[in-house]
Coordinates of N, CA, C and O in Angstrom, one line a residue:
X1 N 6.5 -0.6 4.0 CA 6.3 -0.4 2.6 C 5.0 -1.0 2.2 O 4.4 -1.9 2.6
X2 N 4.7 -0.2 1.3 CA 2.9 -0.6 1.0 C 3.4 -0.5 -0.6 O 3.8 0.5 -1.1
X3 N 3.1 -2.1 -1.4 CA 3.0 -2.2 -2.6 C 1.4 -2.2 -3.2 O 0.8 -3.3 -2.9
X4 N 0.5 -1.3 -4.1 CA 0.0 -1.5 -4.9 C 0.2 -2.2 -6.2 O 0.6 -1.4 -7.1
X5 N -0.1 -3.6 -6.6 CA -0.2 -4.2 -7.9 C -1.5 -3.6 -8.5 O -2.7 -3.8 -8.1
X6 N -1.0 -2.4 -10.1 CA -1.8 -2.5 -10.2 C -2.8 -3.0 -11.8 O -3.7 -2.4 -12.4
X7 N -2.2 -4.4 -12.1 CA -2.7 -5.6 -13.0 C -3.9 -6.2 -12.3 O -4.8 -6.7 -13.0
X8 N -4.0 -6.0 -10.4 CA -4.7 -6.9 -10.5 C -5.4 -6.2 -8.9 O -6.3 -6.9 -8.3
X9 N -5.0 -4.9 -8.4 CA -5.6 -4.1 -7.8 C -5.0 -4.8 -6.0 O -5.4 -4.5 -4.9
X10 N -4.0 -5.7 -6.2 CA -3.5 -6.3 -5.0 C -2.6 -5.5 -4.0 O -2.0 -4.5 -4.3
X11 N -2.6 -6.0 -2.8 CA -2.1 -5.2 -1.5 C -0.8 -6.0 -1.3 O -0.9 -7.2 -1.5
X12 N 0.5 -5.5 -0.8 CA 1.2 -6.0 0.1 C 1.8 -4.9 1.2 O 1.9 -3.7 1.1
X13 N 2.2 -5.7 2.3 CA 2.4 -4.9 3.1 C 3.5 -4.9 4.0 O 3.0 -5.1 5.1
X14 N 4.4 -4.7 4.0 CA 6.0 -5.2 4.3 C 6.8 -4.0 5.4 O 6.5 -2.8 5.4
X15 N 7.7 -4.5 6.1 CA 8.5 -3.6 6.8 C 9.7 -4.3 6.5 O 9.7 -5.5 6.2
X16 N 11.1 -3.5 6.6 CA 12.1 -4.2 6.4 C 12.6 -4.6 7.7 O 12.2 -4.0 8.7
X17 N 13.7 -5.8 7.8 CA 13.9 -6.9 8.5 C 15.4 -5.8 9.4 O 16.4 -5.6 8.7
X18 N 15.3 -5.3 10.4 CA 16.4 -5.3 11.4 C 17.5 -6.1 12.0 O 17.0 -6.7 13.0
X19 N 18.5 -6.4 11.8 CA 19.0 -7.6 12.5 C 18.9 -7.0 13.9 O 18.9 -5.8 14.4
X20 N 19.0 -8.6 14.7 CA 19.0 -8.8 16.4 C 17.9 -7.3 16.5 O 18.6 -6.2 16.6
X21 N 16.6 -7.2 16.4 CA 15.8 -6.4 17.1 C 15.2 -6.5 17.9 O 14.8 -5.6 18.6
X22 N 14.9 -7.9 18.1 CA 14.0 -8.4 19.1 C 12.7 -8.1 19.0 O 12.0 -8.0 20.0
X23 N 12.2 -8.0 17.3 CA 10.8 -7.3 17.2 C 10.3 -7.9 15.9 O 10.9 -7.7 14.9
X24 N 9.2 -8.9 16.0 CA 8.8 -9.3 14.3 C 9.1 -7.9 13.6 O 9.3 -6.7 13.9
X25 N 9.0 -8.8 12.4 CA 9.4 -7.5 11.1 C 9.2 -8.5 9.9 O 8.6 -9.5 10.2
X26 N 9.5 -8.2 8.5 CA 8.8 -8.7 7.6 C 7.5 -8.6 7.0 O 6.9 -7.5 6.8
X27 N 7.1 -10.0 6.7 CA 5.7 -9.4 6.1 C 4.3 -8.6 7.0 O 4.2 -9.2 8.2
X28 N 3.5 -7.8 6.8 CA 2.8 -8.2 7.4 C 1.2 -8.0 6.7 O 0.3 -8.2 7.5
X29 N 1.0 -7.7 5.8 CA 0.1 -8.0 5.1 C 0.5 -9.2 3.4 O 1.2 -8.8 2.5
X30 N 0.2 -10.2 3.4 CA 0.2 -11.0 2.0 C -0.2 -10.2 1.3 O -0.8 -9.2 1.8
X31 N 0.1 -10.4 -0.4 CA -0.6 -10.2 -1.8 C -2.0 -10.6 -1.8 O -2.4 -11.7 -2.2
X32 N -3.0 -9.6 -1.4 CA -4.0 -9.7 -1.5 C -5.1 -8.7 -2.1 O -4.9 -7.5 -1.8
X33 N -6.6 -9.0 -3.0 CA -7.2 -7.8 -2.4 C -8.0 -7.5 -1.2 O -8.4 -8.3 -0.4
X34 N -8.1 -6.4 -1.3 CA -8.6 -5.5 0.6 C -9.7 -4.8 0.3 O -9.7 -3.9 -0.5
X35 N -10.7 -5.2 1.1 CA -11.8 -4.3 1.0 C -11.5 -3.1 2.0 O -11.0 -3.2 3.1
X36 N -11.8 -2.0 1.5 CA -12.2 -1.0 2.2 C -13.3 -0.4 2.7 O -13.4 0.8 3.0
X37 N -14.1 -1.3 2.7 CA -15.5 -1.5 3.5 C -16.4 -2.5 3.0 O -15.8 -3.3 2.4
X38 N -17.5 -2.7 2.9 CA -18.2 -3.4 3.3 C -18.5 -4.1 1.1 O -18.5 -5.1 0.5
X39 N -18.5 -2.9 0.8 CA -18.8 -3.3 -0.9 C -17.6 -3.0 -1.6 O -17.6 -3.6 -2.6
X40 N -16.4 -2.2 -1.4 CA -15.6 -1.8 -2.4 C -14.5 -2.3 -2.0 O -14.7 -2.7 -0.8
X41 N -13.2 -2.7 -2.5 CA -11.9 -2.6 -2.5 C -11.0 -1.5 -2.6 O -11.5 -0.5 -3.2
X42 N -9.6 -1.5 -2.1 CA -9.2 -0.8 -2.2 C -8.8 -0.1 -3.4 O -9.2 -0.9 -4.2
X43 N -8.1 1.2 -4.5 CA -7.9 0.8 -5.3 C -6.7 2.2 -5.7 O -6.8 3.2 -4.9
X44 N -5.6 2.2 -6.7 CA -5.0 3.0 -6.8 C -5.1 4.7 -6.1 O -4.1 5.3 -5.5
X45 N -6.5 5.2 -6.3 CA -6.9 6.0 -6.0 C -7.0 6.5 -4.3 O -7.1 7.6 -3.7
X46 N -6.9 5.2 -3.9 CA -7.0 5.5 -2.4 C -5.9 6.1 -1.9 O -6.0 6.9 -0.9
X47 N -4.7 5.8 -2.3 CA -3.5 5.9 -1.6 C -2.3 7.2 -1.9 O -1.3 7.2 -2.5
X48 N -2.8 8.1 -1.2 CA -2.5 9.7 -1.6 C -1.6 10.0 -0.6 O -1.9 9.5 0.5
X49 N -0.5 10.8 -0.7 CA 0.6 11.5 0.1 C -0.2 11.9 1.0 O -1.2 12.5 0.7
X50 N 0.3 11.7 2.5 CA -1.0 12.5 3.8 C -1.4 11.6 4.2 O -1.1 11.2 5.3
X51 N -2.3 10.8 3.5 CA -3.8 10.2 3.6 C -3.4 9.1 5.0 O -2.3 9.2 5.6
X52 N -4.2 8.4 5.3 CA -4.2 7.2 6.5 C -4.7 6.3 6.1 O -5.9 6.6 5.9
X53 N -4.5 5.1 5.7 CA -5.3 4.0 5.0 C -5.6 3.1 6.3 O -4.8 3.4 7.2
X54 N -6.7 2.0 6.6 CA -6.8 1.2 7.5 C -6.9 -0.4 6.8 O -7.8 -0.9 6.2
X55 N -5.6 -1.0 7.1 CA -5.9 -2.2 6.5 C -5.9 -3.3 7.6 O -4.9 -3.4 8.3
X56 N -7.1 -4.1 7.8 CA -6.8 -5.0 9.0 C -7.3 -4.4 10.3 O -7.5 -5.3 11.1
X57 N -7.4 -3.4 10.7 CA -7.2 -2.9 11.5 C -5.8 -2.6 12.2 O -5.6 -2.8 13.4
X58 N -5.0 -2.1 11.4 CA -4.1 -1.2 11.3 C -3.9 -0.1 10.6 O -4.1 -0.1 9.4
X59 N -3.3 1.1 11.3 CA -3.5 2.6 10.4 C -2.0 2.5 9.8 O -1.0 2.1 10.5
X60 N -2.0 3.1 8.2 CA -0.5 3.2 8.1 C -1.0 4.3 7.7 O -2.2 4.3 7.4
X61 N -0.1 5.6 7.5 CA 0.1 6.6 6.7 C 0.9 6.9 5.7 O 2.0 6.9 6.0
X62 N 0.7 7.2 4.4 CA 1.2 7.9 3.0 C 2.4 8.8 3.6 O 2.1 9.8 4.2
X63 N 3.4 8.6 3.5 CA 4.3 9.7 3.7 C 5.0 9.4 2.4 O 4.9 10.4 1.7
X64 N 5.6 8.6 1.9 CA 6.5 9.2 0.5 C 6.2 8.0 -0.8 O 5.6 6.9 -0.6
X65 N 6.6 8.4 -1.8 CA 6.2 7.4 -2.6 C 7.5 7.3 -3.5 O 8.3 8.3 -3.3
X66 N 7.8 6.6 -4.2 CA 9.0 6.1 -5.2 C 8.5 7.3 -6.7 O 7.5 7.9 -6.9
X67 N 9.9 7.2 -7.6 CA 9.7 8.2 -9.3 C 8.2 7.7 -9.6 O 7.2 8.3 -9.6
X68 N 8.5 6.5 -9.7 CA 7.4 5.5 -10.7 C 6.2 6.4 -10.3 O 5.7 7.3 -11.0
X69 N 5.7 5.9 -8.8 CA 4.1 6.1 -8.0 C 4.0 7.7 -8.3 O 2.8 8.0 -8.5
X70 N 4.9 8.7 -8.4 CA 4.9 10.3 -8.2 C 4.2 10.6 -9.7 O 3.1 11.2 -10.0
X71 N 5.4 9.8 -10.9 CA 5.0 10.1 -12.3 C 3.4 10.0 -12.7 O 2.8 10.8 -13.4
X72 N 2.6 8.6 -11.8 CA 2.0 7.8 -12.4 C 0.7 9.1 -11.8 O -0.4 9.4 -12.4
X73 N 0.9 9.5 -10.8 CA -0.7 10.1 -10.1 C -0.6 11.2 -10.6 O -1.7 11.8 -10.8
X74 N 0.6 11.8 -10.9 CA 1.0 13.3 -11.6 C 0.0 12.7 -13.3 O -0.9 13.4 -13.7
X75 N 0.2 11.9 -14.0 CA -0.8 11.8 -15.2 C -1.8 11.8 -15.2 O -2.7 12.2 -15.9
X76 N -2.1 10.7 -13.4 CA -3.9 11.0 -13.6 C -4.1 12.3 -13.0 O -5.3 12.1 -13.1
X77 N -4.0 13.3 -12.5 CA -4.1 14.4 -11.9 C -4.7 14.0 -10.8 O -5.8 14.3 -10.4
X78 N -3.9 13.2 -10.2 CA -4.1 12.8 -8.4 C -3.1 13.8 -7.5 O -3.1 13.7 -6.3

């Protein structure tokens, strides 16, 4: 799960917890902000159905988003 806060433009980055997996799980990005390169941060706009974000040096992919995230980019015409 990838949470955008967007009061304050912050990242989290979470998987949910399996019992007996034998595989970290939990967090794995903190509340933070993330540059996405060298001068900018990340920011609402970045994170589009499809897309591949790299945070850390890890790729996650956009595959679905919650009512809330769908309503909110359908207003800005994302």
């Amino acid at each position: 799960y990838i949470y955008f806060y967007l009061e304050d433009d912050t990242i989290q980055v979470f998987e949910m917890r399996t019992e007996n997996s034998g595989i970290p799980q939990g967090t794995i990005v903190k509340r933070q902000m993330i540059n996405k390169d060298k001068n900018t941060f990340y920011s609402y706009s970045d994170f589009n159905l499809g897309t591949n974000i790299s945070i850390f040096g890890k790729s996650f992919r956009i595959c679905k988003c919650d009512k809330f995230t769908s309503n909110f980019y359908k207003e800005k015409n994302i």
